[in-house]
Amino acid sequence: MLILKDLSKSFLIDQSESRIDVLNSLNLSIETGTTVALTGPSGSGKSTLLNLISGIEDVSSGSIIINDQMINRLSQNELCKFRNQNIGMIFQFFNLINDLTVIENISLPLLMRGINKKSIMKTVDNLIDSIGLRDRASYTTNLLSGGEAQRVAIARALVTKPSIILADEPTGNLDKKNTTNIIDILIQLCKENKSTLIMVTHDNDLLSKFDKTYTIESGKIL
Ligand SMILES: Nc1ncnc2c1ncn2[C@@H]1O[C@H](COP(=O)(O)OP(=O)(O)O)[C@@H](O)[C@H]1O
Ligand SMILES: [Mg+2]
């Protein structure tokens, strides 16, 4: 279960004393395993909300509770560990390490956990089949198309079976065919792992694929 309680976030404007309020006492509860599409106008705070949930940004006030743990009370070290164990992230521009291969990119989160290479390979091998990139497995990721690169990023985010996947406009840069393919793979893998998915999108055609849709406006969930 993910609970956002009276969550507020404001940013200082440059070096001045004034702040802009982006999120304003936002409340939202999401049951584990639910797939959620998050929409809202540009600048409404969608990326900010994902950054708060992942702990990349600090909250201004309120709380974020993930599986009974209040993550905004964790130290930087605890937060890094929590993120590696509980959260997977997918971005619009993939954020892959382009001089590593497909296999190496997907393996990274498990290598960081110190898991032995043999069991890593078994998990990664299965995922490579799920994303349909068997014939690209030893390519460096700079050689991949956008759709292929995003499938690698999905596999990397899911390889640790995190309880929450955060995806910020993952199809924002892809054509329609790749978009459908990516969303179908992402939702299927999240359902298999019983991971909660929160995906930001502007594409209304995709909303029916999700269990729930929420819209942010004026700092709150509508
Ligand atoms: N680090 C930051 N410092 C100052 N303002 C920021 C920062 N990050 C985001 N903002 C502002 O917060 C608002 C929401 O941004 P964002 O969450 O990126 O919106 P969205 O993803 O919905 O388009 C915007 O007005 C943006 O300029
Ligand atoms: Mg954004």
PDB file of C-alpha atoms and ligand atoms in Angstrom:
ATOM      1  CA  MET A   1       0.000   0.000   0.000  1.00  0.00           C
ATOM      2  CA  LEU A   2       1.215   3.498  -0.875  1.00  0.00           C
ATOM      3  CA  ILE A   3      -0.248   6.364   1.126  1.00  0.00           C
ATOM      4  CA  LEU A   4       0.357  10.049   0.413  1.00  0.00           C
ATOM      5  CA  LYS A   5      -0.935  12.124   3.294  1.00  0.00           C
ATOM      6  CA  ASP A   6      -1.325  15.916   3.198  1.00  0.00           C
ATOM      7  CA  LEU A   7       1.656  16.001   0.879  1.00  0.00           C
ATOM      8  CA  SER A   8       2.976  19.458   0.020  1.00  0.00           C
ATOM      9  CA  LYS A   9       5.964  20.549  -2.000  1.00  0.00           C
ATOM     10  CA  SER A  10       7.153  24.055  -2.713  1.00  0.00           C
ATOM     11  CA  PHE A  11      10.309  25.241  -4.431  1.00  0.00           C
ATOM     12  CA  LEU A  12      12.355  28.365  -3.724  1.00  0.00           C
ATOM     13  CA  ILE A  13      12.351  30.619  -6.762  1.00  0.00           C
ATOM     14  CA  ASP A  14      16.020  31.247  -7.609  1.00  0.00           C
ATOM     15  CA  GLN A  15      17.799  32.819  -4.647  1.00  0.00           C
ATOM     16  CA  SER A  16      14.753  34.875  -3.618  1.00  0.00           C
ATOM     17  CA  GLU A  17      12.609  34.440  -0.499  1.00  0.00           C
ATOM     18  CA  SER A  18       9.482  33.526  -2.444  1.00  0.00           C
ATOM     19  CA  ARG A  19       8.389  29.963  -3.108  1.00  0.00           C
ATOM     20  CA  ILE A  20       6.074  28.326  -5.613  1.00  0.00           C
ATOM     21  CA  ASP A  21       3.650  25.752  -4.269  1.00  0.00           C
ATOM     22  CA  VAL A  22       3.586  22.770  -6.603  1.00  0.00           C
ATOM     23  CA  LEU A  23       1.754  20.180  -4.496  1.00  0.00           C
ATOM     24  CA  ASN A  24      -0.717  21.406  -1.939  1.00  0.00           C
ATOM     25  CA  SER A  25      -1.900  18.986   0.765  1.00  0.00           C
ATOM     26  CA  LEU A  26      -2.347  16.154  -1.711  1.00  0.00           C
ATOM     27  CA  ASN A  27      -3.924  12.902  -0.505  1.00  0.00           C
ATOM     28  CA  LEU A  28      -3.881   9.580  -2.346  1.00  0.00           C
ATOM     29  CA  SER A  29      -3.886   5.875  -1.430  1.00  0.00           C
ATOM     30  CA  ILE A  30      -2.934   3.162  -3.889  1.00  0.00           C
ATOM     31  CA  GLU A  31      -3.406  -0.548  -3.189  1.00  0.00           C
ATOM     32  CA  THR A  32      -0.390  -2.748  -3.904  1.00  0.00           C
ATOM     33  CA  GLY A  33      -0.446  -4.198  -7.423  1.00  0.00           C
ATOM     34  CA  THR A  34      -2.673  -1.475  -8.893  1.00  0.00           C
ATOM     35  CA  THR A  35      -1.727   0.089 -12.239  1.00  0.00           C
ATOM     36  CA  VAL A  36      -2.256   3.850 -12.161  1.00  0.00           C
ATOM     37  CA  ALA A  37      -2.091   6.418 -14.964  1.00  0.00           C
ATOM     38  CA  LEU A  38      -1.256   9.922 -13.731  1.00  0.00           C
ATOM     39  CA  THR A  39      -2.313  12.813 -15.947  1.00  0.00           C
ATOM     40  CA  GLY A  40      -2.458  16.581 -15.600  1.00  0.00           C
ATOM     41  CA  PRO A  41      -1.400  19.742 -17.407  1.00  0.00           C
ATOM     42  CA  SER A  42       2.268  20.417 -18.061  1.00  0.00           C
ATOM     43  CA  GLY A  43       3.846  21.936 -14.938  1.00  0.00           C
ATOM     44  CA  SER A  44       1.164  20.538 -12.619  1.00  0.00           C
ATOM     45  CA  GLY A  45       3.685  18.597 -10.550  1.00  0.00           C
ATOM     46  CA  LYS A  46       3.522  15.051 -11.964  1.00  0.00           C
ATOM     47  CA  SER A  47       7.301  14.597 -12.145  1.00  0.00           C
ATOM     48  CA  THR A  48       7.663  16.289  -8.757  1.00  0.00           C
ATOM     49  CA  LEU A  49       5.239  13.780  -7.251  1.00  0.00           C
ATOM     50  CA  LEU A  50       7.197  10.820  -8.659  1.00  0.00           C
ATOM     51  CA  ASN A  51      10.450  12.371  -7.363  1.00  0.00           C
ATOM     52  CA  LEU A  52       8.948  12.648  -3.866  1.00  0.00           C
ATOM     53  CA  ILE A  53       7.774   9.020  -3.906  1.00  0.00           C
ATOM     54  CA  SER A  54      11.228   7.828  -4.996  1.00  0.00           C
ATOM     55  CA  GLY A  55      12.875  10.062  -2.384  1.00  0.00           C
ATOM     56  CA  ILE A  56      14.883  11.973  -5.004  1.00  0.00           C
ATOM     57  CA  GLU A  57      13.247  15.186  -3.690  1.00  0.00           C
ATOM     58  CA  ASP A  58      12.440  15.967  -0.039  1.00  0.00           C
ATOM     59  CA  VAL A  59       8.838  16.694   0.924  1.00  0.00           C
ATOM     60  CA  SER A  60       8.032  20.172   2.262  1.00  0.00           C
ATOM     61  CA  SER A  61       5.363  18.736   4.575  1.00  0.00           C
ATOM     62  CA  GLY A  62       3.119  15.710   4.891  1.00  0.00           C
ATOM     63  CA  SER A  63       4.072  12.069   4.624  1.00  0.00           C
ATOM     64  CA  ILE A  64       4.742   9.237   2.203  1.00  0.00           C
ATOM     65  CA  ILE A  65       4.085   5.781   3.591  1.00  0.00           C
ATOM     66  CA  ILE A  66       5.161   2.760   1.553  1.00  0.00           C
ATOM     67  CA  ASN A  67       4.321  -0.672   2.949  1.00  0.00           C
ATOM     68  CA  ASP A  68       3.930   0.791   6.467  1.00  0.00           C
ATOM     69  CA  GLN A  69       7.247   2.637   6.349  1.00  0.00           C
ATOM     70  CA  MET A  70       7.334   6.446   6.426  1.00  0.00           C
ATOM     71  CA  ILE A  71      10.007   7.059   3.800  1.00  0.00           C
ATOM     72  CA  ASN A  72      10.354  10.802   4.324  1.00  0.00           C
ATOM     73  CA  ARG A  73      11.875  10.065   7.762  1.00  0.00           C
ATOM     74  CA  LEU A  74      14.720   7.932   6.396  1.00  0.00           C
ATOM     75  CA  SER A  75      18.362   9.074   6.316  1.00  0.00           C
ATOM     76  CA  GLN A  76      20.114   9.366   2.917  1.00  0.00           C
ATOM     77  CA  ASN A  77      21.747   5.943   3.405  1.00  0.00           C
ATOM     78  CA  GLU A  78      18.521   4.246   4.435  1.00  0.00           C
ATOM     79  CA  LEU A  79      16.754   5.902   1.531  1.00  0.00           C
ATOM     80  CA  CYS A  80      19.269   4.595  -1.048  1.00  0.00           C
ATOM     81  CA  LYS A  81      18.816   1.083   0.303  1.00  0.00           C
ATOM     82  CA  PHE A  82      15.047   1.456   0.403  1.00  0.00           C
ATOM     83  CA  ARG A  83      15.006   2.683  -3.209  1.00  0.00           C
ATOM     84  CA  ASN A  84      17.182  -0.198  -4.464  1.00  0.00           C
ATOM     85  CA  GLN A  85      14.901  -2.706  -2.748  1.00  0.00           C
ATOM     86  CA  ASN A  86      11.467  -1.212  -3.337  1.00  0.00           C
ATOM     87  CA  ILE A  87      11.389   1.149  -6.292  1.00  0.00           C
ATOM     88  CA  GLY A  88      12.040   0.845 -10.025  1.00  0.00           C
ATOM     89  CA  MET A  89      12.165   3.916 -12.254  1.00  0.00           C
ATOM     90  CA  ILE A  90      11.576   4.400 -15.990  1.00  0.00           C
ATOM     91  CA  PHE A  91      12.209   7.716 -17.766  1.00  0.00           C
ATOM     92  CA  GLN A  92      11.251   9.297 -21.097  1.00  0.00           C
ATOM     93  CA  PHE A  93      14.840   9.229 -22.368  1.00  0.00           C
ATOM     94  CA  PHE A  94      15.672   5.740 -21.029  1.00  0.00           C
ATOM     95  CA  ASN A  95      18.743   6.747 -18.901  1.00  0.00           C
ATOM     96  CA  LEU A  96      20.578   3.596 -19.938  1.00  0.00           C
ATOM     97  CA  ILE A  97      24.363   3.312 -19.711  1.00  0.00           C
ATOM     98  CA  ASN A  98      25.061   3.304 -23.414  1.00  0.00           C
ATOM     99  CA  ASP A  99      28.506   1.743 -23.476  1.00  0.00           C
ATOM    100  CA  LEU A 100      27.176  -1.292 -21.616  1.00  0.00           C
ATOM    101  CA  THR A 101      25.267  -4.109 -23.314  1.00  0.00           C
ATOM    102  CA  VAL A 102      21.573  -4.916 -22.943  1.00  0.00           C
ATOM    103  CA  ILE A 103      22.433  -7.748 -20.533  1.00  0.00           C
ATOM    104  CA  GLU A 104      24.785  -5.538 -18.486  1.00  0.00           C
ATOM    105  CA  ASN A 105      22.254  -2.691 -18.196  1.00  0.00           C
ATOM    106  CA  ILE A 106      19.533  -5.033 -16.964  1.00  0.00           C
ATOM    107  CA  SER A 107      21.945  -6.763 -14.547  1.00  0.00           C
ATOM    108  CA  LEU A 108      23.123  -3.573 -12.821  1.00  0.00           C
ATOM    109  CA  PRO A 109      20.528  -3.292 -10.010  1.00  0.00           C
ATOM    110  CA  LEU A 110      21.206  -6.920  -9.015  1.00  0.00           C
ATOM    111  CA  LEU A 111      25.006  -6.478  -9.199  1.00  0.00           C
ATOM    112  CA  MET A 112      24.604  -3.509  -6.826  1.00  0.00           C
ATOM    113  CA  ARG A 113      22.973  -5.909  -4.375  1.00  0.00           C
ATOM    114  CA  GLY A 114      25.948  -8.244  -4.509  1.00  0.00           C
ATOM    115  CA  ILE A 115      23.950 -11.178  -5.889  1.00  0.00           C
ATOM    116  CA  ASN A 116      26.032 -13.914  -7.553  1.00  0.00           C
ATOM    117  CA  LYS A 117      26.448 -13.756 -11.330  1.00  0.00           C
ATOM    118  CA  LYS A 118      24.874 -17.140 -12.026  1.00  0.00           C
ATOM    119  CA  SER A 119      21.524 -16.343 -10.442  1.00  0.00           C
ATOM    120  CA  ILE A 120      21.608 -12.857 -11.988  1.00  0.00           C
ATOM    121  CA  MET A 121      22.005 -14.374 -15.454  1.00  0.00           C
ATOM    122  CA  LYS A 122      19.002 -16.648 -14.957  1.00  0.00           C
ATOM    123  CA  THR A 123      16.720 -13.750 -13.973  1.00  0.00           C
ATOM    124  CA  VAL A 124      18.059 -11.459 -16.726  1.00  0.00           C
ATOM    125  CA  ASP A 125      17.761 -14.194 -19.330  1.00  0.00           C
ATOM    126  CA  ASN A 126      14.052 -14.668 -18.578  1.00  0.00           C
ATOM    127  CA  LEU A 127      13.433 -10.927 -18.763  1.00  0.00           C
ATOM    128  CA  ILE A 128      15.215 -10.620 -22.110  1.00  0.00           C
ATOM    129  CA  ASP A 129      12.732 -13.120 -23.529  1.00  0.00           C
ATOM    130  CA  SER A 130       9.793 -11.223 -21.957  1.00  0.00           C
ATOM    131  CA  ILE A 131      10.875  -7.992 -23.683  1.00  0.00           C
ATOM    132  CA  GLY A 132      11.595  -9.812 -26.976  1.00  0.00           C
ATOM    133  CA  LEU A 133      15.243  -8.762 -27.293  1.00  0.00           C
ATOM    134  CA  ARG A 134      17.006 -12.131 -27.407  1.00  0.00           C
ATOM    135  CA  ASP A 135      18.755 -11.209 -30.685  1.00  0.00           C
ATOM    136  CA  ARG A 136      19.953  -7.853 -29.258  1.00  0.00           C
ATOM    137  CA  ALA A 137      21.162  -9.147 -25.862  1.00  0.00           C
ATOM    138  CA  SER A 138      24.848  -8.418 -26.421  1.00  0.00           C
ATOM    139  CA  TYR A 139      24.401  -5.131 -28.297  1.00  0.00           C
ATOM    140  CA  THR A 140      25.534  -1.977 -26.520  1.00  0.00           C
ATOM    141  CA  THR A 141      22.389   0.056 -25.930  1.00  0.00           C
ATOM    142  CA  ASN A 142      23.487   3.015 -28.106  1.00  0.00           C
ATOM    143  CA  LEU A 143      22.761   0.728 -31.090  1.00  0.00           C
ATOM    144  CA  LEU A 144      19.088   0.205 -30.160  1.00  0.00           C
ATOM    145  CA  SER A 145      15.978   1.954 -31.483  1.00  0.00           C
ATOM    146  CA  GLY A 146      13.924   4.057 -29.046  1.00  0.00           C
ATOM    147  CA  GLY A 147      11.362   1.312 -28.550  1.00  0.00           C
ATOM    148  CA  GLU A 148      14.050  -1.306 -27.934  1.00  0.00           C
ATOM    149  CA  ALA A 149      15.911   0.974 -25.503  1.00  0.00           C
ATOM    150  CA  GLN A 150      12.734   1.570 -23.516  1.00  0.00           C
ATOM    151  CA  ARG A 151      12.102  -2.178 -23.301  1.00  0.00           C
ATOM    152  CA  VAL A 152      15.611  -2.543 -21.793  1.00  0.00           C
ATOM    153  CA  ALA A 153      14.840   0.255 -19.319  1.00  0.00           C
ATOM    154  CA  ILE A 154      11.634  -1.553 -18.328  1.00  0.00           C
ATOM    155  CA  ALA A 155      13.541  -4.787 -17.737  1.00  0.00           C
ATOM    156  CA  ARG A 156      16.157  -2.928 -15.665  1.00  0.00           C
ATOM    157  CA  ALA A 157      13.428  -1.327 -13.529  1.00  0.00           C
ATOM    158  CA  LEU A 158      11.670  -4.656 -12.954  1.00  0.00           C
ATOM    159  CA  VAL A 159      14.656  -6.980 -12.493  1.00  0.00           C
ATOM    160  CA  THR A 160      14.594  -6.590  -8.696  1.00  0.00           C
ATOM    161  CA  LYS A 161      10.793  -7.152  -8.580  1.00  0.00           C
ATOM    162  CA  PRO A 162      10.283  -3.826  -6.784  1.00  0.00           C
ATOM    163  CA  SER A 163       6.960  -3.161  -5.070  1.00  0.00           C
ATOM    164  CA  ILE A 164       6.562   0.165  -6.926  1.00  0.00           C
ATOM    165  CA  ILE A 165       7.405   1.136 -10.504  1.00  0.00           C
ATOM    166  CA  LEU A 166       7.464   4.849 -11.298  1.00  0.00           C
ATOM    167  CA  ALA A 167       7.403   5.721 -14.998  1.00  0.00           C
ATOM    168  CA  ASP A 168       7.598   9.352 -16.150  1.00  0.00           C
ATOM    169  CA  GLU A 169       6.182   9.673 -19.685  1.00  0.00           C
ATOM    170  CA  PRO A 170       7.975   6.498 -20.847  1.00  0.00           C
ATOM    171  CA  THR A 171       6.316   6.616 -24.272  1.00  0.00           C
ATOM    172  CA  GLY A 172       6.580  10.397 -24.735  1.00  0.00           C
ATOM    173  CA  ASN A 173       9.168   9.944 -27.447  1.00  0.00           C
ATOM    174  CA  LEU A 174       7.855   6.833 -29.215  1.00  0.00           C
ATOM    175  CA  ASP A 175       5.518   6.199 -32.156  1.00  0.00           C
ATOM    176  CA  LYS A 176       2.104   4.621 -31.706  1.00  0.00           C
ATOM    177  CA  LYS A 177       3.128   1.039 -32.455  1.00  0.00           C
ATOM    178  CA  ASN A 178       6.032   1.133 -30.000  1.00  0.00           C
ATOM    179  CA  THR A 179       3.889   2.918 -27.424  1.00  0.00           C
ATOM    180  CA  THR A 180       1.277   0.160 -27.419  1.00  0.00           C
ATOM    181  CA  ASN A 181       3.976  -2.522 -27.291  1.00  0.00           C
ATOM    182  CA  ILE A 182       5.811  -0.820 -24.387  1.00  0.00           C
ATOM    183  CA  ILE A 183       2.665  -0.257 -22.309  1.00  0.00           C
ATOM    184  CA  ASP A 184       1.466  -3.832 -22.827  1.00  0.00           C
ATOM    185  CA  ILE A 185       4.859  -5.245 -21.731  1.00  0.00           C
ATOM    186  CA  LEU A 186       5.080  -2.865 -18.773  1.00  0.00           C
ATOM    187  CA  ILE A 187       1.595  -3.637 -17.480  1.00  0.00           C
ATOM    188  CA  GLN A 188       1.994  -7.380 -18.002  1.00  0.00           C
ATOM    189  CA  LEU A 189       5.324  -7.510 -16.103  1.00  0.00           C
ATOM    190  CA  CYS A 190       3.952  -5.355 -13.269  1.00  0.00           C
ATOM    191  CA  LYS A 191       0.941  -7.671 -12.936  1.00  0.00           C
ATOM    192  CA  GLU A 192       3.200 -10.781 -12.957  1.00  0.00           C
ATOM    193  CA  ASN A 193       5.363  -9.265 -10.176  1.00  0.00           C
ATOM    194  CA  LYS A 194       2.367  -7.762  -8.325  1.00  0.00           C
ATOM    195  CA  SER A 195       4.171  -4.399  -8.536  1.00  0.00           C
ATOM    196  CA  THR A 196       2.269  -1.149  -8.206  1.00  0.00           C
ATOM    197  CA  LEU A 197       2.710   0.962 -11.352  1.00  0.00           C
ATOM    198  CA  ILE A 198       2.401   4.751 -11.418  1.00  0.00           C
ATOM    199  CA  MET A 199       2.844   6.042 -14.939  1.00  0.00           C
ATOM    200  CA  VAL A 200       2.672   9.667 -16.068  1.00  0.00           C
ATOM    201  CA  THR A 201       1.157  10.042 -19.531  1.00  0.00           C
ATOM    202  CA  HIS A 202      -0.473  12.639 -21.784  1.00  0.00           C
ATOM    203  CA  ASP A 203      -1.878   9.952 -24.067  1.00  0.00           C
ATOM    204  CA  ASN A 204      -5.603   9.548 -23.384  1.00  0.00           C
ATOM    205  CA  ASP A 205      -5.761   6.481 -25.654  1.00  0.00           C
ATOM    206  CA  LEU A 206      -3.730   4.560 -23.058  1.00  0.00           C
ATOM    207  CA  LEU A 207      -5.878   5.250 -20.007  1.00  0.00           C
ATOM    208  CA  SER A 208      -8.239   2.290 -20.464  1.00  0.00           C
ATOM    209  CA  LYS A 209      -5.299  -0.102 -20.048  1.00  0.00           C
ATOM    210  CA  PHE A 210      -4.834   0.985 -16.409  1.00  0.00           C
ATOM    211  CA  ASP A 211      -6.795   0.001 -13.297  1.00  0.00           C
ATOM    212  CA  LYS A 212      -7.117   3.658 -12.245  1.00  0.00           C
ATOM    213  CA  THR A 213      -6.506   7.147 -13.620  1.00  0.00           C
ATOM    214  CA  TYR A 214      -5.761  10.143 -11.396  1.00  0.00           C
ATOM    215  CA  THR A 215      -5.342  13.745 -12.496  1.00  0.00           C
ATOM    216  CA  ILE A 216      -3.250  16.378 -10.727  1.00  0.00           C
ATOM    217  CA  GLU A 217      -4.462  19.944 -10.912  1.00  0.00           C
ATOM    218  CA  SER A 218      -3.744  22.937  -8.693  1.00  0.00           C
ATOM    219  CA  GLY A 219      -1.483  20.820  -6.495  1.00  0.00           C
ATOM    220  CA  LYS A 220      -4.116  18.192  -5.673  1.00  0.00           C
ATOM    221  CA  ILE A 221      -5.542  14.980  -7.062  1.00  0.00           C
ATOM    222  CA  LEU A 222      -8.845  15.865  -8.717  1.00  0.00           C
TER     223      LEU A 222
HETATM  224  N1  LIG B   1      13.950  21.875  -8.664  1.00  0.00           N
HETATM  225  C1  LIG B   1      13.006  22.796  -8.940  1.00  0.00           C
HETATM  226  N2  LIG B   1      13.171  24.088  -8.551  1.00  0.00           N
HETATM  227  C2  LIG B   1      12.209  25.014  -8.795  1.00  0.00           C
HETATM  228  N3  LIG B   1      11.038  24.748  -9.417  1.00  0.00           N
HETATM  229  C3  LIG B   1      10.833  23.483  -9.837  1.00  0.00           C
HETATM  230  C4  LIG B   1      11.796  22.437  -9.621  1.00  0.00           C
HETATM  231  N4  LIG B   1      11.284  21.283 -10.128  1.00  0.00           N
HETATM  232  C5  LIG B   1      10.075  21.593 -10.654  1.00  0.00           C
HETATM  233  N5  LIG B   1       9.800  22.913 -10.474  1.00  0.00           N
HETATM  234  C6  LIG B   1       8.552  23.583 -10.878  1.00  0.00           C
HETATM  235  O1  LIG B   1       7.469  22.850 -10.344  1.00  0.00           O
HETATM  236  C7  LIG B   1       6.370  22.836 -11.261  1.00  0.00           C
HETATM  237  C8  LIG B   1       5.979  21.403 -11.556  1.00  0.00           C
HETATM  238  O2  LIG B   1       6.993  20.778 -12.315  1.00  0.00           O
HETATM  239  P1  LIG B   1       6.911  19.260 -12.781  1.00  0.00           P
HETATM  240  O3  LIG B   1       6.690  18.416 -11.585  1.00  0.00           O
HETATM  241  O4  LIG B   1       8.121  18.999 -13.581  1.00  0.00           O
HETATM  242  O5  LIG B   1       5.589  19.280 -13.690  1.00  0.00           O
HETATM  243  P2  LIG B   1       5.022  18.199 -14.719  1.00  0.00           P
HETATM  244  O6  LIG B   1       5.882  16.986 -14.627  1.00  0.00           O
HETATM  245  O7  LIG B   1       3.602  17.973 -14.300  1.00  0.00           O
HETATM  246  O8  LIG B   1       5.078  18.845 -16.064  1.00  0.00           O
HETATM  247  C9  LIG B   1       6.834  23.609 -12.484  1.00  0.00           C
HETATM  248  O9  LIG B   1       6.333  24.912 -12.373  1.00  0.00           O
HETATM  249  C10 LIG B   1       8.328  23.591 -12.378  1.00  0.00           C
HETATM  250  O10 LIG B   1       8.883  24.711 -12.985  1.00  0.00           O
HETATM  251 MG    MG B   2       7.095  16.012 -16.006  1.00  0.00          MG
END
